[in-house]
PDB file of C-alpha atoms in Angstrom:
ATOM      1  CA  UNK A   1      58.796 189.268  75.484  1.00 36.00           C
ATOM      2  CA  UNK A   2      60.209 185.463  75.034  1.00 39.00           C
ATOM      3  CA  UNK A   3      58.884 183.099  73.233  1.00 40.00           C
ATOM      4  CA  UNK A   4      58.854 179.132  74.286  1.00 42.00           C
ATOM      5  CA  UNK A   5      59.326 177.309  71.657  1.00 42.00           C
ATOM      6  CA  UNK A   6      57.279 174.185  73.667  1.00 46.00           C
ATOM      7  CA  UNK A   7      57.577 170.431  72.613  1.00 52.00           C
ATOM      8  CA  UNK A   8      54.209 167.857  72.944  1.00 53.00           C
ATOM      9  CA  UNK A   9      56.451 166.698  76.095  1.00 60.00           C
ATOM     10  CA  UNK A  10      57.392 169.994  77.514  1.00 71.00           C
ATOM     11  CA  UNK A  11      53.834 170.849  76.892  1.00 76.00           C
ATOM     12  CA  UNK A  12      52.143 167.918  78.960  1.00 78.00           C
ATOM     13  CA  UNK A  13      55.155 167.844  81.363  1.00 81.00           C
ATOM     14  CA  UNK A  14      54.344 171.714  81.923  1.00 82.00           C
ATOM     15  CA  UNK A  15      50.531 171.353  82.151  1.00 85.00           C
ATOM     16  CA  UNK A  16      50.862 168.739  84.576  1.00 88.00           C
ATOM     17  CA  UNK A  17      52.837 170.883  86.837  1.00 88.00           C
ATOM     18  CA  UNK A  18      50.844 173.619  86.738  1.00 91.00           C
ATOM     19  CA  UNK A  19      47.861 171.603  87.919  1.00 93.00           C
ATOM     20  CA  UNK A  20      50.259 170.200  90.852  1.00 93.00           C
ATOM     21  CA  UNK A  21      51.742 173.821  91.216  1.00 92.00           C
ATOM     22  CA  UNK A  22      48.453 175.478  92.098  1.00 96.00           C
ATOM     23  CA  UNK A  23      47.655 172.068  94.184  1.00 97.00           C
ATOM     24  CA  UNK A  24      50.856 172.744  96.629  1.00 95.00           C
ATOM     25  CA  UNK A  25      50.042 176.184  97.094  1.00 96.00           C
ATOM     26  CA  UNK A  26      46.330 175.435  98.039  1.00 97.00           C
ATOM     27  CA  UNK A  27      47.826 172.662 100.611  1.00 97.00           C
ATOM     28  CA  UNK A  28      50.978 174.910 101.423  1.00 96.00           C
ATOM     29  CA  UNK A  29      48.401 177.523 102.705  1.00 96.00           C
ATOM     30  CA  UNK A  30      45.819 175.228 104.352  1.00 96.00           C
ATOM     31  CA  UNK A  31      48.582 173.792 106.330  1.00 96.00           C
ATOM     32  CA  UNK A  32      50.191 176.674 107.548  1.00 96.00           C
ATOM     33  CA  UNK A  33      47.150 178.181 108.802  1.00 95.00           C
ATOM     34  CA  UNK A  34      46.334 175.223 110.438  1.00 95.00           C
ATOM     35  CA  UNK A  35      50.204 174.854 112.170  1.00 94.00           C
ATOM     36  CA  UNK A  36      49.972 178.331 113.403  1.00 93.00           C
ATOM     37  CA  UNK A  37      46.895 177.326 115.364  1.00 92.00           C
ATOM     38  CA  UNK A  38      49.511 174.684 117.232  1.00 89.00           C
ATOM     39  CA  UNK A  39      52.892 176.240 116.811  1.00 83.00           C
ATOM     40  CA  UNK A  40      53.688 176.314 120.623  1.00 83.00           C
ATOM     41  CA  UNK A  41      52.842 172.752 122.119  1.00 87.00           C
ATOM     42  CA  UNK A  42      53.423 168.933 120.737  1.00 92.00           C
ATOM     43  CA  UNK A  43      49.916 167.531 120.733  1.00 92.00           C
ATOM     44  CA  UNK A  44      48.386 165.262 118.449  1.00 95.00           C
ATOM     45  CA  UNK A  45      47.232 167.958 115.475  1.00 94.00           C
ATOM     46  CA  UNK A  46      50.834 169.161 115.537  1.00 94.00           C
ATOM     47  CA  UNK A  47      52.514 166.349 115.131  1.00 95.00           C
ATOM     48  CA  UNK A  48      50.215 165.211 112.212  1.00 96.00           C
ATOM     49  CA  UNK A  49      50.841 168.024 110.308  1.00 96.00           C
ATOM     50  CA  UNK A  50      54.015 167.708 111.026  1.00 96.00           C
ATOM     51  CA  UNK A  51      54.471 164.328 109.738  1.00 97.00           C
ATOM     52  CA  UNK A  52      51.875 165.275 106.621  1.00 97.00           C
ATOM     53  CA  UNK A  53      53.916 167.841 104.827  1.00 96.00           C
ATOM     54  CA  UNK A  54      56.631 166.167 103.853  1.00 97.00           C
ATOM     55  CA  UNK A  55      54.442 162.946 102.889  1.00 98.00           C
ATOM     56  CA  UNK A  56      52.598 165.025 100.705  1.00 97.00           C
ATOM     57  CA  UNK A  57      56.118 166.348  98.994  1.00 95.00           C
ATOM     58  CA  UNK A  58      56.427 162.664  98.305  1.00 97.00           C
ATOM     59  CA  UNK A  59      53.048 162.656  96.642  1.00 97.00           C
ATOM     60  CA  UNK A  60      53.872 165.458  94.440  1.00 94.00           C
ATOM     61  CA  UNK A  61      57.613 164.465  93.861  1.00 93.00           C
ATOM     62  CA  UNK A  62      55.827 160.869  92.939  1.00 95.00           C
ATOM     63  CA  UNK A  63      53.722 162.589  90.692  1.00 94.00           C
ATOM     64  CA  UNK A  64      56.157 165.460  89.412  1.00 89.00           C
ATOM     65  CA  UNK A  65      58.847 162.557  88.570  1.00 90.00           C
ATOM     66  CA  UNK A  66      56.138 160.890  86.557  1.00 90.00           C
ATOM     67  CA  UNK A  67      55.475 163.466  84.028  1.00 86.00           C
ATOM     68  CA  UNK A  68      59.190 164.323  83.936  1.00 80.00           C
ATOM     69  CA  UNK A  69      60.327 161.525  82.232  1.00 77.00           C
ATOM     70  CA  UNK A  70      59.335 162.669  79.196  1.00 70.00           C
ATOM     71  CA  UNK A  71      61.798 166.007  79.705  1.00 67.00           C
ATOM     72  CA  UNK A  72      64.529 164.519  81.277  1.00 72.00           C
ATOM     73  CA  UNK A  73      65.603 162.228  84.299  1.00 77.00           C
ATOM     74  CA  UNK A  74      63.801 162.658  87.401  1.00 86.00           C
ATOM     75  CA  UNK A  75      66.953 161.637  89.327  1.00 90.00           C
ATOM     76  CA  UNK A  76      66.967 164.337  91.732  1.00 92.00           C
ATOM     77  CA  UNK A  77      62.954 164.005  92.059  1.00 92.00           C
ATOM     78  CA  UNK A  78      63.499 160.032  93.520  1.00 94.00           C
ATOM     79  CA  UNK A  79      66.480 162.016  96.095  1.00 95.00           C
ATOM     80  CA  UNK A  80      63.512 164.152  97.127  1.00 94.00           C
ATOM     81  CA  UNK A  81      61.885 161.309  97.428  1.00 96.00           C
ATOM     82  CA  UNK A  82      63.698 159.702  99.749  1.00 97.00           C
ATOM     83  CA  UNK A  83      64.530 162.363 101.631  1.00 97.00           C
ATOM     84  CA  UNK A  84      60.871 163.351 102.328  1.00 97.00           C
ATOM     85  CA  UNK A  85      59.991 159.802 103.049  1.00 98.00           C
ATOM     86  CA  UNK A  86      63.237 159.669 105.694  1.00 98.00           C
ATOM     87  CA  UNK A  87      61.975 163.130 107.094  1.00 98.00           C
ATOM     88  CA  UNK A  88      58.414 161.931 107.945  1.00 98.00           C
ATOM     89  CA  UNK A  89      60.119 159.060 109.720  1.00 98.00           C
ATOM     90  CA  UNK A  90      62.370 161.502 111.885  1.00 98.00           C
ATOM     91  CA  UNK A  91      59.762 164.047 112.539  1.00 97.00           C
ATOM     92  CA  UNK A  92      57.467 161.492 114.024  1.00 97.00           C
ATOM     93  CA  UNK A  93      60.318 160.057 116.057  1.00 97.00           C
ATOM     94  CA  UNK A  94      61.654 163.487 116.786  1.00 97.00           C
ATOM     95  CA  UNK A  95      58.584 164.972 117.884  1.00 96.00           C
ATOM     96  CA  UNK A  96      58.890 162.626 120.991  1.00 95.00           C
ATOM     97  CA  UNK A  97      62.180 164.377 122.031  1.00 95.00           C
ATOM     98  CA  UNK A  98      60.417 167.692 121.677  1.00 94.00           C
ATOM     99  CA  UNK A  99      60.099 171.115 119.268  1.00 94.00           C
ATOM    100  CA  UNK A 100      64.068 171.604 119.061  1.00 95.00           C
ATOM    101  CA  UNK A 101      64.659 167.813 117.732  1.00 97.00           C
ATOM    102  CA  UNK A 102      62.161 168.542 115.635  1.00 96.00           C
ATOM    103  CA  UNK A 103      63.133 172.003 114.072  1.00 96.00           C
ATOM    104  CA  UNK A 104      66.404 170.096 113.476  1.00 97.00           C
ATOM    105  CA  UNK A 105      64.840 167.342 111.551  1.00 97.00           C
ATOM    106  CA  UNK A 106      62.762 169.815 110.043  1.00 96.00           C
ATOM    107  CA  UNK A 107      65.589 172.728 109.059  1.00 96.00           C
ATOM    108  CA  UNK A 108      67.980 169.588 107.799  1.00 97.00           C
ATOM    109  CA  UNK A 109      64.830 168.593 105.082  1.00 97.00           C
ATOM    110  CA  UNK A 110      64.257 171.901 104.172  1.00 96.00           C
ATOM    111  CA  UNK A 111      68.465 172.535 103.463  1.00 97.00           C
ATOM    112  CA  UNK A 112      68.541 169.246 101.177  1.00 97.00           C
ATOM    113  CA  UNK A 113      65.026 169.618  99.737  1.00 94.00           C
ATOM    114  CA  UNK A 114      65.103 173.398  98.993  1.00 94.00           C
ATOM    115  CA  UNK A 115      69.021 172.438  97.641  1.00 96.00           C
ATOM    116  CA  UNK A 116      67.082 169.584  94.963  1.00 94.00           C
ATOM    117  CA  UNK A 117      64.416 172.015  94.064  1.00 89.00           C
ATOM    118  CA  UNK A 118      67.122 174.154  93.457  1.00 92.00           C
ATOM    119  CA  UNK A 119      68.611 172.119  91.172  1.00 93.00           C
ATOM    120  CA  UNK A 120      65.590 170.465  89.766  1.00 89.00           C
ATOM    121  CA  UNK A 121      64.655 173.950  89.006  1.00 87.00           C
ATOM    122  CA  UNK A 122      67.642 175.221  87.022  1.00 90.00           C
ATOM    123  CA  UNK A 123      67.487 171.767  84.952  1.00 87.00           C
ATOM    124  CA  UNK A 124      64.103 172.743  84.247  1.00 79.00           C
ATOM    125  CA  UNK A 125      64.895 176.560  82.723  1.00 80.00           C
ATOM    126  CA  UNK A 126      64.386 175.788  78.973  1.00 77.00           C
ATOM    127  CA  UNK A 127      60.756 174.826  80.294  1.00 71.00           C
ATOM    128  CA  UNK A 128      59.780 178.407  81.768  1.00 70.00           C
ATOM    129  CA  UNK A 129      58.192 179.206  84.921  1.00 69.00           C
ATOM    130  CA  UNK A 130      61.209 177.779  86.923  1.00 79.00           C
ATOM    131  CA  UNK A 131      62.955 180.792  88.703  1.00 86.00           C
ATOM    132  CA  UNK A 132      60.033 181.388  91.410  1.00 86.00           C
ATOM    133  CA  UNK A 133      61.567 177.680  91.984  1.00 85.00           C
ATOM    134  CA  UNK A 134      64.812 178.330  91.826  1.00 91.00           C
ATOM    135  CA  UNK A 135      64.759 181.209  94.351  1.00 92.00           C
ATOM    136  CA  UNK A 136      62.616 179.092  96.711  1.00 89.00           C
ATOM    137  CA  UNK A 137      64.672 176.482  96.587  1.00 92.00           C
ATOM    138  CA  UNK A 138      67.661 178.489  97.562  1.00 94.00           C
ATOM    139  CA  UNK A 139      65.313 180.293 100.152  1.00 94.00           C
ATOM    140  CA  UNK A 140      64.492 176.908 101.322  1.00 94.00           C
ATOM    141  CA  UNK A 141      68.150 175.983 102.162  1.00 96.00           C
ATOM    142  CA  UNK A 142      68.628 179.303 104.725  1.00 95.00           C
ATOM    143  CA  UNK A 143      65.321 178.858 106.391  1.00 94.00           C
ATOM    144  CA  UNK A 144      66.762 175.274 106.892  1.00 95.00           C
ATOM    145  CA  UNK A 145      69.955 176.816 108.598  1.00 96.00           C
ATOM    146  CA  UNK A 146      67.616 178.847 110.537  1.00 94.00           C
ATOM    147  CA  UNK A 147      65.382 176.507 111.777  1.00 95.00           C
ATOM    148  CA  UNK A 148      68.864 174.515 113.068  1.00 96.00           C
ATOM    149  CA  UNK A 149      69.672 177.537 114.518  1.00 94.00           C
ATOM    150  CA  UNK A 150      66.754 178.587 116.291  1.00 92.00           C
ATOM    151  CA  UNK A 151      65.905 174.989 117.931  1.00 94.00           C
ATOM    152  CA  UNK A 152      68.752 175.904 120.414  1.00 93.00           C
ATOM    153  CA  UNK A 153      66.393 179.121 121.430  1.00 89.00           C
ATOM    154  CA  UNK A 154      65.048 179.485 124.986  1.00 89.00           C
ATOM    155  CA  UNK A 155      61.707 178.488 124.193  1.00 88.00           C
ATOM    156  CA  UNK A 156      61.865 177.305 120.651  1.00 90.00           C
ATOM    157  CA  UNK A 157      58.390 177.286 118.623  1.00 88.00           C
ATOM    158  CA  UNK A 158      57.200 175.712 115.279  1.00 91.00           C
ATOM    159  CA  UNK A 159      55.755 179.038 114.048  1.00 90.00           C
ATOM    160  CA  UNK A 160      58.514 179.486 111.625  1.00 87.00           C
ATOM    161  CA  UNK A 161      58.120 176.187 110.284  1.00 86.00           C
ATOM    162  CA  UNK A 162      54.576 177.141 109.667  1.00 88.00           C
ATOM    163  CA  UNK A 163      55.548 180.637 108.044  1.00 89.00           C
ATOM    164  CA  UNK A 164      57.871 178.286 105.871  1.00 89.00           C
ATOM    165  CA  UNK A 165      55.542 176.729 104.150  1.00 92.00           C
ATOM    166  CA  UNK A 166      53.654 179.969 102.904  1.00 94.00           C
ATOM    167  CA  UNK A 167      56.374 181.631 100.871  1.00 92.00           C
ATOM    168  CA  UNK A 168      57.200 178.113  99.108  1.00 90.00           C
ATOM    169  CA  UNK A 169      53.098 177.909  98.766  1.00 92.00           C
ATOM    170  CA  UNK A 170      53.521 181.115  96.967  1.00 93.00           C
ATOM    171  CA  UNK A 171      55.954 180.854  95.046  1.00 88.00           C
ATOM    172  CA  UNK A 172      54.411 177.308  93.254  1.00 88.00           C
ATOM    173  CA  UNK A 173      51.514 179.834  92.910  1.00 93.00           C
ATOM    174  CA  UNK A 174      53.708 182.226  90.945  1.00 91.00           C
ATOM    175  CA  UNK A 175      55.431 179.156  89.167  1.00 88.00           C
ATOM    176  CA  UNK A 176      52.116 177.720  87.846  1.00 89.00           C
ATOM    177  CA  UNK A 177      50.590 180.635  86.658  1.00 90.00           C
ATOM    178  CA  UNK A 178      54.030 181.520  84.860  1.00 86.00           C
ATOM    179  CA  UNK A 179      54.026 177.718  83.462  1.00 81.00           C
ATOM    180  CA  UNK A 180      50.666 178.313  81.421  1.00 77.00           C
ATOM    181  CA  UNK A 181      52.984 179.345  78.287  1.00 64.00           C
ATOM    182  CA  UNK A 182      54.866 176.326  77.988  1.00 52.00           C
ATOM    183  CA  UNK A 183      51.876 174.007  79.418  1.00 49.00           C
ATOM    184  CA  UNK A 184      49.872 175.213  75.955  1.00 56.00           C
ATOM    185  CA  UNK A 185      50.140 172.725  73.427  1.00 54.00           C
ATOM    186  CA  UNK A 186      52.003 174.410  69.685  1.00 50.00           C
ATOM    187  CA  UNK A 187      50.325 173.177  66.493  1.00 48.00           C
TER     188      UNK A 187
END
């Protein structure tokens, strides 16, 4: 068994995430279900969910970087940022040109977001509850390739773009009940 030794700012910064942990995974699966009603066609539902995801990754990056100052620099949490914020704005355009353009706009977030979680994760290891993280983050990055990939298919879909967003949902499930240690407060 290990023992955290957990600091009043790993201990907020943890019980904040938690909260946003179990959050994601309640929207992660929500979504999905949703996007596997629409996976095969463009029409309006689609393309708002489409757009939606990674606008609410900014939300919880906004909010994640927030509590993170207190444990370190939420550099890589303003790149995810960014990059979320640029991959709303391509979907939306992209989903004009059709599903492949957009499982290229889509595998290309999840390579460079899954690669920042990555590394957001391993900065995080002292906290606990950061290698469900970790290994999405790197899962993140070859569903990416994948998604590249498969927009070149005959008749490309955006069912695995849905099924995407359930492991991640799961693992920020596995990540926040694994973060209750550190989120306690130590007298």
């Amino acid at each position: 068994m290990s023992t955290i030794a957990a600091s009043p700012g790993i201990s907020a910064t943890a019980s904040t995430l938690r909260r946003l942990y179990f959050v994601r995974f309640g929207f992660a699966i929500v979504w999905a279900l949703a996007m596997f009603t629409t996976a095969s066609t463009l029409g309006p539902l689609a393309v708002t969910l489409l757009v939606l995801y990674p606008l609410f990754d900014v939300a919880a990056a906004i909010i994640d970087a927030r509590a993170s100052r207190a444990t370190g620099s939420p550099t890589l949490l303003y790149v995810n940022i960014a990059v979320s914020l640029i991959t709303a704005v391509g979907v939306a355009v992209a989903c004009a040109s059709g599903i492949p353009a957009v499982l290229r706009v889509w595998g290309a977030w999840a390579v460079v977001a899954g690669a920042v979680q990555l590394l957001v994760g391993v900065t995080r290891r002292k906290m606990g509850g950061q290698w469900p993280m970790i290994i999405s983050g790197g899962i993140s990055v070859l569903a990416g390739a994948s998604f590249i990939l498969g927009a070149s298919a005959a008749n490309p879909t955006l069912t695995n773009a849905a099924g995407y967003a359930i492991p991640g949902g799961i693992f920020f499930l596995i990540s926040a009940f694994r973060l209750g240690r550190a989120a306690r407060p130590r007298i």
